[in-house]
PDB file of C-alpha atoms in Angstrom:
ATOM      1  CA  UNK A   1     -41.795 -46.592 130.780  1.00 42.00           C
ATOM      2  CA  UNK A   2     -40.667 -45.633 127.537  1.00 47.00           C
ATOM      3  CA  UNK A   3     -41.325 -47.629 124.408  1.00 51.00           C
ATOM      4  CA  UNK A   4     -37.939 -48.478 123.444  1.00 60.00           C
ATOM      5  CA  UNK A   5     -36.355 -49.538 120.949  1.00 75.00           C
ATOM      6  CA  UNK A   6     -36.583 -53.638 120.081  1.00 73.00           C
ATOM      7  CA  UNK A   7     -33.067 -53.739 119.278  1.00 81.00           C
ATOM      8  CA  UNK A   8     -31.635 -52.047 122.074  1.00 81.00           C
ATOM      9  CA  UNK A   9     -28.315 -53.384 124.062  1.00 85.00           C
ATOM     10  CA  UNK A  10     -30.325 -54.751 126.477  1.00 83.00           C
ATOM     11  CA  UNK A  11     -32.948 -56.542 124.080  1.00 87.00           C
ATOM     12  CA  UNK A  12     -29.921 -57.841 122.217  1.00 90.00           C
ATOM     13  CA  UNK A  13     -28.436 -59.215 125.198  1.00 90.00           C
ATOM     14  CA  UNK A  14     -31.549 -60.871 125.787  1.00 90.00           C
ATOM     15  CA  UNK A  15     -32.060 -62.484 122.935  1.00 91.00           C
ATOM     16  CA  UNK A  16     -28.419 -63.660 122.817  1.00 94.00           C
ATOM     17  CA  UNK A  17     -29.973 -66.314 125.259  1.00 95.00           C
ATOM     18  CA  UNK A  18     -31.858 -67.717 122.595  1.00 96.00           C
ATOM     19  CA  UNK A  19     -28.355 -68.460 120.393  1.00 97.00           C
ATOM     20  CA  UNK A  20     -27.036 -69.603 123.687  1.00 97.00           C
ATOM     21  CA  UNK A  21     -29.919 -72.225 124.100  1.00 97.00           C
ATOM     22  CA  UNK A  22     -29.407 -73.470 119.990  1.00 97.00           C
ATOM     23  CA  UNK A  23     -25.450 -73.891 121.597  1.00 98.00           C
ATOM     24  CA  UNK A  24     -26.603 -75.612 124.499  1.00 98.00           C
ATOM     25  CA  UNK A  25     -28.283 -78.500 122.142  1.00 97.00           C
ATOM     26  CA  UNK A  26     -25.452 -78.334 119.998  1.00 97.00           C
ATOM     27  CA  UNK A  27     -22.252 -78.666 122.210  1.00 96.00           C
ATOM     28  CA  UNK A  28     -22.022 -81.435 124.016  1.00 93.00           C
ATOM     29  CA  UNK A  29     -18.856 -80.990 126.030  1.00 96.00           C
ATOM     30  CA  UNK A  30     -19.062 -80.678 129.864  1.00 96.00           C
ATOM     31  CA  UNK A  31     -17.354 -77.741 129.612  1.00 97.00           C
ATOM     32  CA  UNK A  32     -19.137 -75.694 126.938  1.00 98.00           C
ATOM     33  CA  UNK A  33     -22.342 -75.960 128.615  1.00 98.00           C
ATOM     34  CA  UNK A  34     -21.224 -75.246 131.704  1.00 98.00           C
ATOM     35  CA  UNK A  35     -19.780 -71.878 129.698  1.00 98.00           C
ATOM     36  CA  UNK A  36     -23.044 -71.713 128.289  1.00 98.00           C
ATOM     37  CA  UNK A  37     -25.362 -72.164 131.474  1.00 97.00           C
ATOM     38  CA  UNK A  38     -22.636 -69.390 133.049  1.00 97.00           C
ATOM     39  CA  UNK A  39     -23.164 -66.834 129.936  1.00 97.00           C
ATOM     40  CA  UNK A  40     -27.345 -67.555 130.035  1.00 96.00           C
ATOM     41  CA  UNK A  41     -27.021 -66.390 133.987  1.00 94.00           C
ATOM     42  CA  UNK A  42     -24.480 -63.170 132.981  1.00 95.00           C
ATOM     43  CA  UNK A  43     -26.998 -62.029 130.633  1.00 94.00           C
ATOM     44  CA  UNK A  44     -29.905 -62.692 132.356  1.00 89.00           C
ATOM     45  CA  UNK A  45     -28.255 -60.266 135.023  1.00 88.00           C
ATOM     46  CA  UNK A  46     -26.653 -57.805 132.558  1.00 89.00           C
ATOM     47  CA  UNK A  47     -29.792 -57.373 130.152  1.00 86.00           C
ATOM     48  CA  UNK A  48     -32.162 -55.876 133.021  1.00 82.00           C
ATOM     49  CA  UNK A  49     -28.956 -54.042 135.218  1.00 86.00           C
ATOM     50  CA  UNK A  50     -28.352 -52.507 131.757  1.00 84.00           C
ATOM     51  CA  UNK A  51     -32.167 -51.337 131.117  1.00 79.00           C
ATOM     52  CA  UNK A  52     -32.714 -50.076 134.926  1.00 81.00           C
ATOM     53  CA  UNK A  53     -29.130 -48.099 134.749  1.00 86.00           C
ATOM     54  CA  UNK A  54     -29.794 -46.291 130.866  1.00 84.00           C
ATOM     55  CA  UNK A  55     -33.241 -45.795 131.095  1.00 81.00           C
ATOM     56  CA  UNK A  56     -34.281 -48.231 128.444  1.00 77.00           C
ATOM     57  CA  UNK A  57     -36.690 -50.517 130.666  1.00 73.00           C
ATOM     58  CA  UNK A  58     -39.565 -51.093 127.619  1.00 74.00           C
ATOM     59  CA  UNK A  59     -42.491 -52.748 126.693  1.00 75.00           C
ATOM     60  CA  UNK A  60     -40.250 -54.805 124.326  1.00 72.00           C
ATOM     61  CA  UNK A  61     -38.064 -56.091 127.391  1.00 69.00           C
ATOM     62  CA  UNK A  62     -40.442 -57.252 129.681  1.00 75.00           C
ATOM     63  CA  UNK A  63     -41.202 -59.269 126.693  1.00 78.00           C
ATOM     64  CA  UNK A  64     -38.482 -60.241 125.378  1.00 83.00           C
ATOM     65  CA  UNK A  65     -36.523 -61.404 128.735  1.00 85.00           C
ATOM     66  CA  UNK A  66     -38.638 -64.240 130.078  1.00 85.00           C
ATOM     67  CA  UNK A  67     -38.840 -65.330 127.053  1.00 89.00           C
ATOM     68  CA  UNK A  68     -34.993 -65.802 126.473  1.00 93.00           C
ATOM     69  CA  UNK A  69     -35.061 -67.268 129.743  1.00 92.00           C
ATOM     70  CA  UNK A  70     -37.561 -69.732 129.375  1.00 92.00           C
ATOM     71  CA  UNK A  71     -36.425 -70.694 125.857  1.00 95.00           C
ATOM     72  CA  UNK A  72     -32.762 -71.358 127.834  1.00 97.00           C
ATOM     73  CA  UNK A  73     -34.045 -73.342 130.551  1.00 96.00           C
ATOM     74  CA  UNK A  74     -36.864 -75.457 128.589  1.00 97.00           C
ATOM     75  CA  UNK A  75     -33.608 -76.298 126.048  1.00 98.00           C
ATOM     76  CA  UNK A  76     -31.302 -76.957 128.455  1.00 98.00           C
ATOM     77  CA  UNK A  77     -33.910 -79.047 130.362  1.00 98.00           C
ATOM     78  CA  UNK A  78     -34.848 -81.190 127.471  1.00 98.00           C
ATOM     79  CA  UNK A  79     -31.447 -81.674 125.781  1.00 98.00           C
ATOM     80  CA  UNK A  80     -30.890 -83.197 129.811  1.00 98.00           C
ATOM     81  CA  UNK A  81     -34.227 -85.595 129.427  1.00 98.00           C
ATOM     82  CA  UNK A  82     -33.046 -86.750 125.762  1.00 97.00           C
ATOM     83  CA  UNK A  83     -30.042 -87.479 126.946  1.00 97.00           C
ATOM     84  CA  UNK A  84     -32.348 -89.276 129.902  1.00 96.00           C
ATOM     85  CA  UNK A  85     -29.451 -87.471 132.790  1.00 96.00           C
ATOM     86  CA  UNK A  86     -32.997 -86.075 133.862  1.00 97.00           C
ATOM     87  CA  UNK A  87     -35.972 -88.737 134.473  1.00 97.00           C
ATOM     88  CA  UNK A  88     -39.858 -87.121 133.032  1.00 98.00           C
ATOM     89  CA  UNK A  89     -40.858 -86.392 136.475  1.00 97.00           C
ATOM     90  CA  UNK A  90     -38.052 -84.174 137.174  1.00 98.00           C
ATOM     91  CA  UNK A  91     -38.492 -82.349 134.058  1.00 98.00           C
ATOM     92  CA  UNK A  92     -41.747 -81.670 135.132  1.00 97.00           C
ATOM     93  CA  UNK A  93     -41.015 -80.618 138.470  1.00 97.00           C
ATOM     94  CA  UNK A  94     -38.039 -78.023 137.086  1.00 97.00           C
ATOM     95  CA  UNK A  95     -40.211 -76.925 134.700  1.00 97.00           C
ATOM     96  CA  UNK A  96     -43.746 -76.403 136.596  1.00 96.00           C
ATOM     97  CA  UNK A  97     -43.341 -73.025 137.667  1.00 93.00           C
ATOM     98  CA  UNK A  98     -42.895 -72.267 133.935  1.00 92.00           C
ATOM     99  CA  UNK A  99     -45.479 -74.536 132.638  1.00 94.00           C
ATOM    100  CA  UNK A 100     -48.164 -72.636 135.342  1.00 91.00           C
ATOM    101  CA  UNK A 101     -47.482 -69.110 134.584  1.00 86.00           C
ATOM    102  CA  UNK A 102     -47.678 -69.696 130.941  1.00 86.00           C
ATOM    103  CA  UNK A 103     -51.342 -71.314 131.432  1.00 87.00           C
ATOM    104  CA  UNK A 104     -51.467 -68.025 133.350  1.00 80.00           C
ATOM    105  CA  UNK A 105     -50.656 -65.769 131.577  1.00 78.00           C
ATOM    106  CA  UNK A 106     -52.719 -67.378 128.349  1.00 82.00           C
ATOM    107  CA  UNK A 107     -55.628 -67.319 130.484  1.00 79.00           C
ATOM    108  CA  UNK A 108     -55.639 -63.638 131.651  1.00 75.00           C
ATOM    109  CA  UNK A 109     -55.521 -62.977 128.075  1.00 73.00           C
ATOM    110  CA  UNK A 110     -58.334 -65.047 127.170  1.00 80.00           C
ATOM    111  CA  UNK A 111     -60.463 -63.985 130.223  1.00 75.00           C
ATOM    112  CA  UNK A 112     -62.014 -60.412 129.910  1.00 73.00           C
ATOM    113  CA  UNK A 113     -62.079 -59.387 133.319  1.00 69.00           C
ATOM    114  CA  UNK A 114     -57.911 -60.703 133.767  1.00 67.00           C
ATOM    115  CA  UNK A 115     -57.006 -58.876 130.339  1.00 67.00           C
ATOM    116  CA  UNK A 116     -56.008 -55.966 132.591  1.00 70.00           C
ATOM    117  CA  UNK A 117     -53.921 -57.476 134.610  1.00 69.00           C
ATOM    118  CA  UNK A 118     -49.662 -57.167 133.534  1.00 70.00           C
ATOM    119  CA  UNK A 119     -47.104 -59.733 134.492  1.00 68.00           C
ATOM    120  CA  UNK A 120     -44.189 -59.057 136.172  1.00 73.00           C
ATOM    121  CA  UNK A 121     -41.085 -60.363 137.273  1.00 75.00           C
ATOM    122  CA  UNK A 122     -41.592 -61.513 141.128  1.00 83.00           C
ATOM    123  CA  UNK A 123     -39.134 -62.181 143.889  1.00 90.00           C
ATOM    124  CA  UNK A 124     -40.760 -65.927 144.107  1.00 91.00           C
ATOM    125  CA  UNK A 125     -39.576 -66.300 140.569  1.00 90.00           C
ATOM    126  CA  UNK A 126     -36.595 -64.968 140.508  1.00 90.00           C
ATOM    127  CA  UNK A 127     -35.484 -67.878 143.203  1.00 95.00           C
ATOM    128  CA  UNK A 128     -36.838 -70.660 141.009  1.00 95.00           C
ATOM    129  CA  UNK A 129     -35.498 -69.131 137.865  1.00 93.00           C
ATOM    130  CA  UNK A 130     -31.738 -69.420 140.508  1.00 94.00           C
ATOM    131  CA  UNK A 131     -32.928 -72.708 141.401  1.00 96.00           C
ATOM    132  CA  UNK A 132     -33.025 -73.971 137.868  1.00 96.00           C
ATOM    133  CA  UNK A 133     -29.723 -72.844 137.023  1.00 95.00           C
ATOM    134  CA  UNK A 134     -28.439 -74.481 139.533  1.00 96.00           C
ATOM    135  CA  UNK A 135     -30.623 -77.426 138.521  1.00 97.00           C
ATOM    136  CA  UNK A 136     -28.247 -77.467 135.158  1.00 97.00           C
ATOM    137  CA  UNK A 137     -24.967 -77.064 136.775  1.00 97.00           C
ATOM    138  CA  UNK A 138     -25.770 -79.791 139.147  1.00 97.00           C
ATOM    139  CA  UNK A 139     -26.712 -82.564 136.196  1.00 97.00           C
ATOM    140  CA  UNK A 140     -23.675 -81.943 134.669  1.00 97.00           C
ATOM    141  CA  UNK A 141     -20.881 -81.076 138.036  1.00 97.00           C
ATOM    142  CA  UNK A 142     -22.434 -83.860 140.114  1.00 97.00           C
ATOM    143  CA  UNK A 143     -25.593 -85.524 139.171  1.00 96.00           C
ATOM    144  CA  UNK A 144     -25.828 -87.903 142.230  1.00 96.00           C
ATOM    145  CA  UNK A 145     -26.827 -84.435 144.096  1.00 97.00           C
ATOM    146  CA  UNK A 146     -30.070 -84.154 141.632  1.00 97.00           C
ATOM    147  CA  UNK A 147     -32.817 -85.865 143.575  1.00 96.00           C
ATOM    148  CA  UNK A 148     -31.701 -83.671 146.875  1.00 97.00           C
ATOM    149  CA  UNK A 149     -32.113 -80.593 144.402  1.00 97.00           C
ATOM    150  CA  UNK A 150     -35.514 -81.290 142.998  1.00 97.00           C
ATOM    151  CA  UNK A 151     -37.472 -81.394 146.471  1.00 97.00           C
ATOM    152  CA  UNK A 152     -35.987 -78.038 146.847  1.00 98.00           C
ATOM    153  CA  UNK A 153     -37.452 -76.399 143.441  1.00 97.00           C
ATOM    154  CA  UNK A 154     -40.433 -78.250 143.762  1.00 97.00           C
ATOM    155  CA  UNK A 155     -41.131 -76.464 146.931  1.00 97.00           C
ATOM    156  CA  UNK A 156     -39.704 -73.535 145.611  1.00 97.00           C
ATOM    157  CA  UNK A 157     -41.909 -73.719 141.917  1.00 96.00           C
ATOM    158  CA  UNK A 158     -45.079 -74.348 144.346  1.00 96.00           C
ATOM    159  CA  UNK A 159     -44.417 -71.317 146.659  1.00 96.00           C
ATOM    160  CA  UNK A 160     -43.776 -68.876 143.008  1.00 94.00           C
ATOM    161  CA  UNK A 161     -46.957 -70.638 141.837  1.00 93.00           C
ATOM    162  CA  UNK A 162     -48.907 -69.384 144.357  1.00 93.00           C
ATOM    163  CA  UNK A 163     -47.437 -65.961 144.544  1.00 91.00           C
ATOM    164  CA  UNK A 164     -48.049 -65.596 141.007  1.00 86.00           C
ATOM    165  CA  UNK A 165     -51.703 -66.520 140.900  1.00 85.00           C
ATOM    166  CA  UNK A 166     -52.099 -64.217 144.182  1.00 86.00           C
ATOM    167  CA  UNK A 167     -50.507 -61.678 142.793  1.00 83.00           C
ATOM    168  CA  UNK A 168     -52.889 -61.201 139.646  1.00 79.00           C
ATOM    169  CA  UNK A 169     -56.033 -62.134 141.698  1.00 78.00           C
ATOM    170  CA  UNK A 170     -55.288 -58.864 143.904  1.00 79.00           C
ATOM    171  CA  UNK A 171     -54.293 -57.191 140.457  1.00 77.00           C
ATOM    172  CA  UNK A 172     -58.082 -58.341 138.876  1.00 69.00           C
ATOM    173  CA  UNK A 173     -59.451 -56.890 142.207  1.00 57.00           C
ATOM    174  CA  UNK A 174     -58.551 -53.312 141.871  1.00 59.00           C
TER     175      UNK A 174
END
């Protein structure tokens, strides 16, 4: 993996996620954030096709993209619980997969013998990450659908929870 440049096109694309979330809190038409939740999920796409096609997968990507991400969703996710079209617990529940691989990924760096171990994107993830989009377009396209949705990432969240933690306990063991 090369070391890349911080402000390559696909960086920039990535952090164009974190305008989009300052957007998200600021717009408050139906229509705009549905825009917005639709750009988030283009770029999310186009940021990583972009790195894997030119050869610019870095050190400074695998950074920068979750974050955008998670800065996107935990926005979008709390603009929904001011505006109380989310209740707490579902917050919670949207946001747990998040919430556990950042206690993760703080403790393998506080832990000497996790240090070692690297986070990557996992399938498991990927589908919540889906699963909260979805979660967005739902509380705005047809909000009475929301408390058949959460079951589904909560089960989902637990599942990429598990694979997670699995995933850098066989990492620690090698």
């Amino acid at each position: 993996m090369e070391r890349g440049s911080l402000w390559s096109i696909p960086n920039v694309i990535s952090f164009s996620r974190l305008f989009l979330a300052v957007l998200f809190a600021a717009w408050q038409t139906r229509e705009a954030r549905l825009a917005l939740i639709l750009a988030a999920a283009i770029t999310d796409f186009l940021d990583g096709w972009l790195a894997r096609r030119s050869n610019t997968i870095s050190k400074w990507g695998e950074l920068i993209d979750p974050v955008a991400d998670r800065a996107f969703v935990f926005t979008a996710l709390s603009v929904y619980l001011f505006e109380r079209t989310l209740t707490t617990g579902q917050y919670f529940i949207v946001l747990s997969r998040d919430l556990a691989t950042a206690i993760g990924f703080l403790l393998s760096r506080s832990v000497a013998w996790l240090r070692p171990v690297a986070f990557r994107a996992r399938r498991a993830g990927k589908v919540v990450t889906a699963l909260q989009l979805i979660t967005l377009v739902i509380v705005l396209t047809n909000p009475d659908q929301i408390p058949r949705l959460i079951p589904i990432v909560a089960v989902a969240s637990t599942i990429a929870i598990i694979d997670y933690a699995a995933a850098m306990w066989r990492q620690r063991a090698r």
